[in-house]
Structures are given as structure tokens and as C-alpha cells.
Amino acid sequence: MTKLTFPFKVDIDFATGHVTAPAKVLTRRLSDLQGLFMDSAAYEQMLSRENPVLYDVYEIQVPEEAGHLASCTTVIYPGKVGKEYFFTKGHFHTIEETAEIYTCLRGEGYLLMMTRDGRSRAIKMTPGVSAYIPPYWAHRTLNCGGEPFVFYGVWPADAGHDYAAILDKGFKQRVMEVDGKPAVTE
Ligand code: S6P
Ligand code: ZN
């Protein structure tokens, strides 16, 4: 760290995930997740009609340097592409030795994790559940409920995002609606 940073606070609205300044909003729409959903025909059909927002990320701004902690809320809206619930792109951290903590504030979802050598884990997320993503585990979240799924994540600010492997090979697990209920499949 080079420069002294001063303490600050933000207010988080648990219902909407909105964060007061200093926060940056990143919006991901259906068109930003090309090639990631299993049912590509359902994806193309949906995209020909609409381009909904799948999730918003409200990132609390800190220097992207070792020593700082970055954090954000993510709000995944309810919906499906075919039978598969709306999810985030998913990523490894560029500095793979960095962990992350996700705490659910609202709604119902899953945190999916996998390693490059083929291990996988899924954690069900409901309000109050705080999940630990250890170093080396890629992570993706999804909303399997009928309301916005909101969680708060904290990670080393210099960790970075590596989306390449997920865009190339996808995620090991998927969560689909089967008989009206979410089912985790490999
Ligand atoms: C960052 C952290 C989250 C995600 C966000 C969106 O390390 O894991 O802020 O960036 O939930 O997911 P994604 O996969 O689109 O970046
Ligand atoms: Zn991350």
C-alpha cells in the first residue's frame, strides 16, 4: 500500500442491495452471458424478444492494491433461461491464492464452486448464511427463488477476475428447475 486511506462507511439496503457512495454499479444483461446457459435455443429465443438485466453489482470503491479489502453487493433477479436459473458469469481470481466471503442478505440461491482439477461444491444460500470460498475455487451464484437474491461479498482488493476458463469450458455444476424445485446437477 502506498497511500494513507481514511475510514469511511456506506449504507446497504438489504432488500434491494443498493449501496450509497462510493459505489460503482455494474449491470449484466442476458446478452452479456452468451454461450453460458445450457439451453442455447431457449437463450436465443429469449434474447430475440428481450434483453433483461440478470444481475447488478454495487461495488464499494477502494484502491485495487494488496492490503485493501474490496466488497460489493450482488443482486440476481428471479428468472430462468429454459429450466436453468439466472446466474452470474462466474470466475477464478487472477491471484488464485485469494479467498472470498459471501453473506446472503435476501432471497434464495446457490453458490457453486469448482477447482481446476475437477472438484466441486454447492452451498445453499438463504438470509444469514455466510459462505467461505477458499483460494483456488472458481465461484458462480444463482437465484433459485421468486424474489431478488442479494448477497454481500468481501475479497482482497488486488485479487482480480479471471473469466476465461468459465467462458471456455463452462461450470461443472448447473442448477435447473425439476418438478418445480431447484436441482443441482453435475
Ligand atoms: C468478486 C466477487 C463478486 C462477483 C459478482 C458478479 O470477486 O466474486 O463481486 O464479481 O458477484 O459475478 P461475476 O462472476 O460476474 O464477476
Ligand atoms: Zn470473486
CSV table of C-alpha atoms and ligand atoms in Angstrom, one decimal:
chain,number,residue,atom,x,y,z
A,1,MET,CA,0.0,0.0,0.0
A,2,THR,CA,1.3,3.4,-0.9
A,3,LYS,CA,-1.1,6.0,0.4
A,4,LEU,CA,-3.0,6.5,3.6
A,5,THR,CA,-6.7,5.9,3.1
A,6,PHE,CA,-9.3,7.3,5.5
A,7,PRO,CA,-12.1,5.3,7.2
A,8,PHE,CA,-15.5,5.6,5.7
A,9,LYS,CA,-18.9,3.9,5.7
A,10,VAL,CA,-21.6,3.1,3.3
A,11,ASP,CA,-25.3,2.2,3.9
A,12,ILE,CA,-26.6,-1.1,2.4
A,13,ASP,CA,-30.2,-1.6,1.7
A,14,PHE,CA,-30.6,-5.4,2.3
A,15,ALA,CA,-33.9,-5.5,0.3
A,16,THR,CA,-32.6,-4.0,-2.9
A,17,GLY,CA,-28.8,-4.4,-2.5
A,18,HIS,CA,-28.4,-0.7,-3.2
A,19,VAL,CA,-25.2,0.8,-1.7
A,20,THR,CA,-24.6,4.5,-1.1
A,21,ALA,CA,-21.5,6.2,-2.5
A,22,PRO,CA,-18.7,5.5,-3.0
A,23,ALA,CA,-20.1,2.6,-5.1
A,24,LYS,CA,-19.8,1.7,-8.8
A,25,VAL,CA,-22.7,-0.2,-10.4
A,26,LEU,CA,-22.1,-2.9,-12.9
A,27,THR,CA,-25.2,-4.3,-14.8
A,28,ARG,CA,-25.1,-7.6,-16.6
A,29,ARG,CA,-27.8,-8.4,-19.1
A,30,LEU,CA,-28.7,-11.6,-20.9
A,31,SER,CA,-26.6,-10.6,-23.9
A,32,ASP,CA,-23.5,-10.5,-21.6
A,33,LEU,CA,-23.8,-14.2,-20.9
A,34,GLN,CA,-23.7,-15.5,-24.4
A,35,GLY,CA,-22.8,-19.3,-24.5
A,36,LEU,CA,-23.1,-19.9,-20.8
A,37,PHE,CA,-26.6,-21.3,-20.4
A,38,MET,CA,-27.2,-25.0,-21.2
A,39,ASP,CA,-30.3,-24.5,-23.4
A,40,SER,CA,-28.9,-22.3,-26.2
A,41,ALA,CA,-32.2,-22.4,-28.2
A,42,ALA,CA,-34.1,-21.0,-25.2
A,43,TYR,CA,-31.3,-18.4,-24.8
A,44,GLU,CA,-31.6,-17.2,-28.4
A,45,GLN,CA,-35.4,-17.2,-28.3
A,46,MET,CA,-35.4,-15.1,-25.1
A,47,LEU,CA,-32.8,-12.7,-26.5
A,48,SER,CA,-34.8,-12.2,-29.7
A,49,ARG,CA,-37.7,-10.9,-27.5
A,50,GLU,CA,-35.9,-9.1,-24.7
A,51,ASN,CA,-32.6,-8.4,-23.1
A,52,PRO,CA,-33.3,-8.5,-19.3
A,53,VAL,CA,-30.9,-7.5,-16.6
A,54,LEU,CA,-29.8,-10.7,-14.9
A,55,TYR,CA,-27.8,-9.1,-12.1
A,56,ASP,CA,-26.4,-5.8,-10.8
A,57,VAL,CA,-23.2,-5.5,-8.8
A,58,TYR,CA,-22.7,-2.5,-6.4
A,59,GLU,CA,-19.0,-2.4,-5.8
A,60,ILE,CA,-17.7,-0.3,-2.9
A,61,GLN,CA,-14.7,1.6,-4.3
A,62,VAL,CA,-11.3,1.0,-2.6
A,63,PRO,CA,-7.8,1.0,-4.2
A,64,GLU,CA,-7.1,-2.3,-6.0
A,65,GLU,CA,-4.0,-2.9,-4.0
A,66,ALA,CA,-2.7,-5.6,-1.6
A,67,GLY,CA,-3.8,-4.9,1.9
A,68,HIS,CA,-7.2,-3.4,1.0
A,69,LEU,CA,-10.5,-5.3,1.1
A,70,ALA,CA,-12.9,-4.9,-1.8
A,71,SER,CA,-16.6,-5.6,-1.2
A,72,CYS,CA,-19.9,-5.5,-3.1
A,73,THR,CA,-23.5,-6.5,-3.1
A,74,THR,CA,-24.8,-8.5,-6.0
A,75,VAL,CA,-28.5,-8.7,-6.8
A,76,ILE,CA,-29.5,-11.5,-9.1
A,77,TYR,CA,-33.1,-11.1,-10.3
A,78,PRO,CA,-35.5,-14.1,-10.4
A,79,GLY,CA,-35.8,-15.8,-13.8
A,80,LYS,CA,-34.7,-18.7,-15.9
A,81,VAL,CA,-33.3,-19.5,-19.3
A,82,GLY,CA,-35.2,-22.6,-20.3
A,83,LYS,CA,-35.1,-24.6,-17.0
A,84,GLU,CA,-31.9,-23.0,-15.7
A,85,TYR,CA,-31.9,-20.2,-13.1
A,86,PHE,CA,-30.3,-16.8,-13.8
A,87,PHE,CA,-26.7,-16.9,-12.7
A,88,THR,CA,-23.5,-14.8,-12.6
A,89,LYS,CA,-20.8,-15.4,-15.2
A,90,GLY,CA,-18.5,-16.9,-12.6
A,91,HIS,CA,-14.8,-16.5,-12.3
A,92,PHE,CA,-11.5,-17.6,-10.7
A,93,HIS,CA,-9.5,-14.9,-9.1
A,94,THR,CA,-6.5,-13.8,-11.1
A,95,ILE,CA,-4.3,-14.1,-8.0
A,96,GLU,CA,-5.6,-17.6,-7.3
A,97,GLU,CA,-4.4,-17.7,-3.7
A,98,THR,CA,-7.1,-15.3,-2.7
A,99,ALA,CA,-10.3,-16.2,-0.8
A,100,GLU,CA,-13.7,-14.6,-0.6
A,101,ILE,CA,-16.7,-14.5,1.8
A,102,TYR,CA,-20.3,-14.3,0.6
A,103,THR,CA,-23.1,-13.5,3.1
A,104,CYS,CA,-26.8,-13.8,1.9
A,105,LEU,CA,-28.9,-10.8,2.8
A,106,ARG,CA,-32.2,-11.7,0.9
A,107,GLY,CA,-33.8,-14.4,-1.1
A,108,GLU,CA,-32.7,-17.9,-2.1
A,109,GLY,CA,-29.9,-19.0,-4.2
A,110,TYR,CA,-26.9,-21.3,-4.6
A,111,LEU,CA,-23.1,-20.6,-4.5
A,112,LEU,CA,-21.4,-23.1,-6.9
A,113,MET,CA,-17.6,-23.6,-6.6
A,114,MET,CA,-15.1,-25.7,-8.6
A,115,THR,CA,-11.4,-26.2,-8.8
A,116,ARG,CA,-9.3,-26.5,-11.9
A,117,ASP,CA,-8.7,-30.2,-11.1
A,118,GLY,CA,-12.4,-31.0,-11.1
A,119,ARG,CA,-13.6,-30.8,-7.5
A,120,SER,CA,-17.0,-29.1,-7.0
A,121,ARG,CA,-19.1,-27.9,-4.1
A,122,ALA,CA,-22.5,-26.2,-3.8
A,123,ILE,CA,-23.8,-24.2,-0.8
A,124,LYS,CA,-27.4,-23.2,-0.5
A,125,MET,CA,-27.7,-19.5,0.3
A,126,THR,CA,-30.5,-18.0,2.4
A,127,PRO,CA,-30.5,-14.9,4.6
A,128,GLY,CA,-27.8,-15.1,7.3
A,129,VAL,CA,-25.8,-17.8,5.6
A,130,SER,CA,-22.2,-16.8,5.2
A,131,ALA,CA,-20.1,-18.9,2.9
A,132,TYR,CA,-16.3,-19.2,2.6
A,133,ILE,CA,-14.8,-19.5,-0.8
A,134,PRO,CA,-11.2,-20.7,-0.2
A,135,PRO,CA,-8.3,-19.9,-2.5
A,136,TYR,CA,-8.3,-21.7,-5.9
A,137,TRP,CA,-12.1,-22.2,-6.1
A,138,ALA,CA,-14.0,-20.6,-9.0
A,139,HIS,CA,-17.4,-19.3,-7.9
A,140,ARG,CA,-20.7,-18.6,-9.5
A,141,THR,CA,-24.0,-17.7,-7.8
A,142,LEU,CA,-27.6,-18.1,-9.0
A,143,ASN,CA,-31.1,-17.2,-7.9
A,144,CYS,CA,-33.5,-20.1,-7.5
A,145,GLY,CA,-36.3,-18.2,-5.7
A,146,GLY,CA,-39.1,-15.9,-6.7
A,147,GLU,CA,-37.6,-12.6,-5.4
A,148,PRO,CA,-34.2,-10.9,-5.8
A,149,PHE,CA,-31.3,-12.8,-4.4
A,150,VAL,CA,-29.0,-10.4,-2.6
A,151,PHE,CA,-25.6,-11.2,-1.1
A,152,TYR,CA,-22.6,-9.2,0.2
A,153,GLY,CA,-19.1,-10.3,-0.8
A,154,VAL,CA,-15.7,-9.4,0.6
A,155,TRP,CA,-12.3,-10.2,-1.0
A,156,PRO,CA,-8.7,-9.0,-1.3
A,157,ALA,CA,-8.8,-5.9,-3.5
A,158,ASP,CA,-5.9,-6.9,-5.7
A,159,ALA,CA,-7.4,-10.4,-6.4
A,160,GLY,CA,-8.7,-9.6,-9.9
A,161,HIS,CA,-11.2,-11.6,-12.0
A,162,ASP,CA,-10.4,-14.4,-14.5
A,163,TYR,CA,-13.4,-15.3,-16.6
A,164,ALA,CA,-11.6,-17.1,-19.4
A,165,ALA,CA,-11.8,-20.7,-18.2
A,166,ILE,CA,-15.5,-20.4,-17.5
A,167,LEU,CA,-16.3,-18.8,-20.9
A,168,ASP,CA,-14.3,-21.6,-22.5
A,169,LYS,CA,-15.4,-24.7,-20.6
A,170,GLY,CA,-18.4,-23.6,-18.5
A,171,PHE,CA,-19.1,-24.5,-14.9
A,172,LYS,CA,-19.1,-28.1,-13.6
A,173,GLN,CA,-22.5,-27.9,-11.9
A,174,ARG,CA,-25.8,-26.5,-13.1
A,175,VAL,CA,-28.9,-25.8,-11.1
A,176,MET,CA,-32.2,-26.4,-13.0
A,177,GLU,CA,-35.8,-26.5,-12.1
A,178,VAL,CA,-37.0,-30.1,-11.9
A,179,ASP,CA,-40.6,-30.8,-10.8
A,180,GLY,CA,-40.9,-27.2,-9.7
A,181,LYS,CA,-37.9,-27.4,-7.4
A,182,PRO,CA,-34.2,-26.5,-7.9
A,183,ALA,CA,-31.9,-29.5,-8.5
A,184,VAL,CA,-28.1,-29.4,-8.6
A,185,THR,CA,-26.6,-31.5,-11.4
A,186,GLU,CA,-23.1,-32.1,-12.5
B,1,S6P,C1,-15.7,-10.6,-6.9
B,1,S6P,C2,-17.0,-11.3,-6.4
B,1,S6P,C3,-18.3,-10.7,-6.9
B,1,S6P,C4,-18.7,-11.0,-8.3
B,1,S6P,C5,-20.1,-10.7,-8.6
B,1,S6P,C6,-20.5,-10.9,-10.1
B,1,S6P,O1,-14.6,-11.3,-6.6
B,1,S6P,O2,-16.9,-12.6,-6.5
B,1,S6P,O3,-18.3,-9.3,-6.7
B,1,S6P,O4,-17.8,-10.3,-9.2
B,1,S6P,O5,-21.0,-11.4,-7.8
B,1,S6P,O6,-20.1,-12.2,-10.5
B,1,S6P,P1,-19.2,-12.3,-11.8
B,1,S6P,O7,-18.8,-13.7,-11.9
B,1,S6P,O8,-20.0,-11.8,-13.0
B,1,S6P,O9,-18.0,-11.4,-11.6
B,2,ZN,ZN,-14.7,-13.5,-6.7
